[in-house]
Amino acid sequence: MSSIDRRLHADVLRFDLGEEERRATHAGTLERDGRSSRTLLKDGPLRLTLIVLAPGGGIPEHTAPGPITIQPLRGRVEVMVAGDTHSVAAGEVVSMGPGVPHAISTGEGAAFLLTVTHPPAE
């Protein structure tokens, strides 16, 4: 089901993260891009996205407009920030402030929740 066909905001939303990972895992996309994703929540400034990385997959260096958290659900991700590598496993979370350049990779494959808070429009 595409995001057009499902609610991305409401007073209450509840997610089965195992089922959401299954839905986010697109074999062709993983093979082609090394990653696949599914937006779970898009409400005002808040975004919650489940990202699945194939073994050896990753996300090149980029920045986010607001503060973020990365919380692995399965596997381990390496988060590179300012020359340091932070190894983050399921059960852990890492956060970064707005505009901090970072990259993400995994050797074994992983799934993680990415939370981004966008700054208010001026």
XYZ file of N, CA and C in Angstrom:
366
model
N 0.859 -1.171 0.000
C 0.000 0.000 0.000
C 0.903 1.232 0.000
N 0.691 2.132 -0.898
C 1.500 3.339 -0.954
C 1.055 4.315 0.121
N 1.904 5.331 0.353
C 1.557 6.336 1.364
C 0.302 7.102 0.968
N -0.021 7.108 -0.304
C -1.224 7.792 -0.756
C -2.464 7.072 -0.227
N -2.349 5.753 -0.030
C -3.482 4.945 0.389
C -3.540 4.685 1.884
N -2.672 5.304 2.663
C -2.678 5.067 4.102
C -2.432 6.358 4.860
N -2.883 6.360 6.095
C -2.725 7.555 6.914
C -1.284 7.681 7.392
N -0.759 8.878 7.334
C 0.573 9.160 7.838
C 0.521 10.051 9.075
N -0.681 10.469 9.467
C -0.844 11.236 10.704
C -2.253 11.035 11.231
N -2.354 11.076 12.547
C -3.635 10.924 13.230
C -3.380 11.169 14.709
N -4.444 11.254 15.483
C -4.262 11.408 16.927
C -3.516 10.216 17.509
N -3.781 9.021 16.967
C -3.096 7.811 17.425
C -2.827 6.926 16.212
N -1.573 6.522 16.070
C -1.178 5.517 15.075
C -0.383 4.444 15.815
N -0.558 3.212 15.424
C 0.169 2.110 16.048
C 0.774 1.265 14.944
N 2.031 0.834 15.133
C 2.745 0.108 14.092
C 3.264 -1.221 14.604
N 3.130 -2.245 13.798
C 3.793 -3.524 14.009
C 5.091 -3.418 13.210
N 6.209 -3.203 13.907
C 7.457 -2.903 13.203
C 7.974 -4.075 12.380
N 7.695 -5.302 12.789
C 8.064 -6.455 11.970
C 7.318 -6.450 10.643
N 6.024 -6.173 10.699
C 5.220 -6.093 9.474
C 5.653 -4.902 8.621
N 5.945 -3.786 9.255
C 6.385 -2.608 8.494
C 7.731 -2.868 7.822
N 8.620 -3.602 8.487
C 9.891 -3.947 7.839
C 9.645 -4.828 6.621
N 8.736 -5.792 6.750
C 8.406 -6.650 5.604
C 7.913 -5.797 4.434
N 7.023 -4.847 4.721
C 6.491 -3.975 3.666
C 7.569 -3.076 3.066
N 8.531 -2.673 3.887
C 9.594 -1.773 3.414
C 10.674 -2.502 2.637
N 10.714 -3.821 2.742
C 11.770 -4.604 2.102
C 11.371 -4.923 0.663
N 11.862 -4.141 -0.255
C 11.603 -4.325 -1.680
C 12.866 -4.908 -2.308
N 12.828 -6.196 -2.628
C 14.012 -6.904 -3.097
C 14.697 -6.196 -4.261
N 13.932 -5.773 -5.259
C 14.531 -5.095 -6.421
C 15.201 -3.797 -6.041
N 14.561 -3.037 -5.161
C 15.134 -1.763 -4.716
C 16.378 -2.006 -3.877
N 16.332 -3.000 -2.994
C 17.506 -3.322 -2.177
C 18.678 -3.733 -3.055
N 18.402 -4.565 -4.054
C 19.468 -5.012 -4.952
C 20.048 -3.845 -5.746
N 19.189 -2.969 -6.238
C 19.627 -1.846 -7.067
C 20.297 -0.747 -6.243
N 19.680 -0.344 -5.115
C 20.135 0.825 -4.362
C 20.835 0.497 -3.046
N 20.729 -0.741 -2.592
C 21.314 -1.109 -1.308
C 20.465 -0.685 -0.123
N 19.302 -0.093 -0.389
C 18.411 0.339 0.692
C 16.988 0.485 0.171
N 16.066 0.438 1.105
C 14.655 0.603 0.820
C 14.034 1.250 2.044
N 12.914 1.962 1.887
C 12.345 2.642 3.049
C 10.826 2.733 2.962
N 10.244 3.040 4.112
C 8.797 3.230 4.216
C 8.551 4.299 5.268
N 7.898 5.381 4.876
C 7.532 6.427 5.826
C 6.351 5.935 6.649
N 6.502 5.988 7.960
C 5.448 5.549 8.859
C 4.621 6.724 9.360
N 5.269 7.840 9.591
C 4.600 8.995 10.188
C 5.112 10.272 9.539
N 4.177 11.126 9.176
C 4.505 12.440 8.621
C 3.447 13.384 9.168
N 3.786 14.044 10.260
C 2.818 14.876 10.967
C 3.496 16.175 11.382
N 3.121 17.271 10.747
C 3.768 18.549 11.042
C 5.261 18.431 10.815
N 6.069 18.782 11.818
C 7.519 18.737 11.632
C 8.133 17.345 11.821
N 7.332 16.383 12.271
C 7.865 15.070 12.643
C 7.763 14.062 11.503
N 8.875 13.342 11.241
C 8.912 12.272 10.249
C 9.496 11.039 10.914
N 8.874 9.893 10.676
C 9.385 8.614 11.152
C 9.433 7.676 9.954
N 10.627 7.201 9.637
C 10.828 6.370 8.463
C 11.558 5.098 8.862
N 11.082 3.969 8.371
C 11.761 2.704 8.578
C 12.636 2.475 7.346
N 13.926 2.274 7.563
C 14.872 2.083 6.469
C 15.489 0.700 6.594
N 15.502 -0.022 5.482
C 16.110 -1.351 5.412
C 17.350 -1.233 4.536
N 18.490 -1.707 5.056
C 19.742 -1.706 4.303
C 20.118 -3.141 3.957
N 20.488 -3.373 2.708
C 20.984 -4.674 2.274
C 22.380 -4.876 2.848
N 22.862 -6.116 2.941
C 24.250 -6.322 3.348
C 25.182 -5.492 2.464
N 26.062 -4.740 3.094
C 26.973 -3.856 2.366
C 26.330 -2.554 1.921
N 25.050 -2.349 2.243
C 24.334 -1.138 1.825
C 24.621 0.044 2.733
N 24.152 1.194 2.300
C 24.356 2.382 3.111
C 23.709 3.610 2.512
N 23.938 4.704 3.179
C 23.443 6.005 2.748
C 24.647 6.946 2.751
N 24.974 7.556 1.600
C 26.140 8.439 1.543
C 25.978 9.666 2.452
N 27.072 10.351 2.665
C 27.054 11.522 3.548
C 26.005 12.538 3.097
N 25.277 13.039 4.077
C 24.223 14.026 3.837
C 23.952 14.744 5.160
N 23.041 15.687 5.141
C 22.611 16.368 6.358
C 21.093 16.322 6.428
N 20.573 16.579 7.614
C 19.124 16.668 7.814
C 18.810 18.067 8.332
N 17.632 18.587 7.998
C 17.298 19.963 8.379
C 17.041 20.156 9.869
N 16.742 19.083 10.566
C 16.468 19.189 12.000
C 17.170 18.083 12.737
N 16.983 18.004 14.050
C 17.598 16.921 14.806
C 17.051 15.567 14.368
N 17.900 14.526 14.492
C 17.499 13.189 14.078
C 17.874 12.169 15.147
N 17.215 11.000 15.084
C 17.654 9.824 15.817
C 17.693 8.657 14.853
N 18.624 7.740 15.116
C 18.756 6.497 14.362
C 18.691 5.381 15.386
N 17.703 4.488 15.230
C 17.474 3.410 16.193
C 17.359 2.085 15.452
N 18.424 1.281 15.447
C 18.353 -0.013 14.766
C 17.322 -0.945 15.400
N 16.575 -1.627 14.544
C 15.626 -2.647 14.976
C 16.219 -4.040 14.781
N 17.072 -4.152 13.774
C 17.716 -5.420 13.427
C 19.091 -5.097 12.878
N 20.092 -5.864 13.294
C 21.443 -5.676 12.787
C 22.159 -4.516 13.454
N 23.208 -4.085 12.796
C 24.085 -3.027 13.300
C 24.368 -2.060 12.167
N 24.368 -0.758 12.483
C 24.739 0.252 11.498
C 25.964 0.995 11.997
N 26.761 1.427 11.054
C 27.918 2.269 11.351
C 27.527 3.686 10.932
N 27.546 4.610 11.876
C 27.187 5.999 11.607
C 28.473 6.812 11.657
N 28.862 7.378 10.513
C 30.086 8.155 10.418
C 29.756 9.638 10.559
N 30.379 10.271 11.560
C 30.161 11.690 11.852
C 31.512 12.324 12.155
N 31.893 13.328 11.391
C 33.109 14.111 11.650
C 34.338 13.225 11.881
N 34.507 12.219 11.038
C 35.683 11.362 11.136
C 35.589 10.265 12.183
N 34.527 10.236 12.977
C 34.319 9.183 13.971
C 33.253 8.214 13.476
N 33.432 6.935 13.807
C 32.439 5.926 13.468
C 31.785 5.435 14.747
N 30.469 5.484 14.766
C 29.680 5.024 15.897
C 28.950 3.756 15.460
N 29.273 2.640 16.097
C 28.619 1.379 15.799
C 27.376 1.286 16.682
N 26.212 1.196 16.051
C 24.942 1.251 16.777
C 24.152 -0.019 16.457
N 23.785 -0.764 17.498
C 23.090 -2.041 17.337
C 21.647 -1.921 17.801
N 20.856 -2.953 17.473
C 19.476 -3.026 17.947
C 19.480 -2.843 19.465
N 18.543 -2.033 19.946
C 18.469 -1.717 21.372
C 19.217 -0.458 21.748
N 19.916 0.150 20.791
C 20.638 1.402 21.022
C 20.057 2.488 20.124
N 20.375 3.714 20.432
C 19.934 4.850 19.614
C 21.042 5.894 19.609
N 21.191 6.571 18.485
C 22.137 7.682 18.375
C 21.358 8.892 17.873
N 21.735 10.078 18.340
C 21.060 11.299 17.883
C 22.094 12.294 17.390
N 21.644 13.172 16.512
C 22.485 14.242 15.964
C 21.664 15.505 15.832
N 22.342 16.619 15.937
C 21.683 17.903 15.783
C 21.448 18.240 14.322
N 20.721 19.316 14.074
C 20.433 19.723 12.696
C 21.708 20.085 11.939
N 21.725 19.697 10.674
C 22.816 20.088 9.784
C 24.117 19.342 9.986
N 24.162 18.307 10.828
C 25.394 17.552 11.067
C 25.599 16.560 9.921
N 26.696 16.686 9.165
C 26.950 15.736 8.076
C 27.199 14.332 8.646
N 26.560 13.340 8.042
C 26.717 11.966 8.500
C 26.444 11.001 7.349
N 26.980 9.796 7.489
C 26.757 8.713 6.530
C 26.451 7.461 7.335
N 25.776 6.503 6.710
C 25.371 5.275 7.389
C 25.738 4.094 6.499
N 26.272 3.034 7.111
C 26.567 1.819 6.354
C 26.324 0.606 7.249
N 26.270 -0.560 6.611
C 26.146 -1.828 7.337
C 26.862 -2.906 6.556
N 27.481 -3.816 7.266
C 28.103 -4.947 6.603
C 27.133 -6.095 6.434
N 26.356 -6.352 7.474
C 25.497 -7.538 7.519
C 24.068 -7.301 7.058
N 23.695 -6.049 6.876
C 22.304 -5.699 6.606
C 21.660 -5.256 7.904
N 20.681 -4.371 7.812
C 20.055 -3.829 9.015
C 18.724 -3.176 8.664
N 17.943 -2.953 9.701
C 16.719 -2.159 9.587
C 16.739 -1.187 10.754
N 16.395 0.078 10.490
C 16.401 1.060 11.564
C 15.300 2.085 11.378
N 14.921 2.679 12.499
C 13.974 3.788 12.485
C 14.756 5.090 12.441
N 14.386 5.936 11.527
C 14.944 7.282 11.424
C 13.858 8.271 11.805
N 14.138 9.075 12.811
C 13.219 10.130 13.225
C 13.874 11.460 12.882
N 13.153 12.318 12.191
C 13.624 13.660 11.838
C 12.571 14.666 12.261
N 13.003 15.720 12.901
C 12.108 16.833 13.212
C 12.525 18.003 12.329
N 11.655 18.388 11.426
C 11.934 19.497 10.513
C 11.691 20.820 11.220
N 12.558 21.801 10.988
C 12.330 23.112 11.606
C 11.076 23.757 11.004
N 10.430 24.646 11.764
C 9.246 25.312 11.225
C 9.614 26.169 10.017
N 8.692 26.247 9.058
C 8.892 27.100 7.890
C 8.861 28.562 8.321
N 9.720 29.331 7.708
C 9.764 30.762 8.063
C 8.863 31.563 7.162
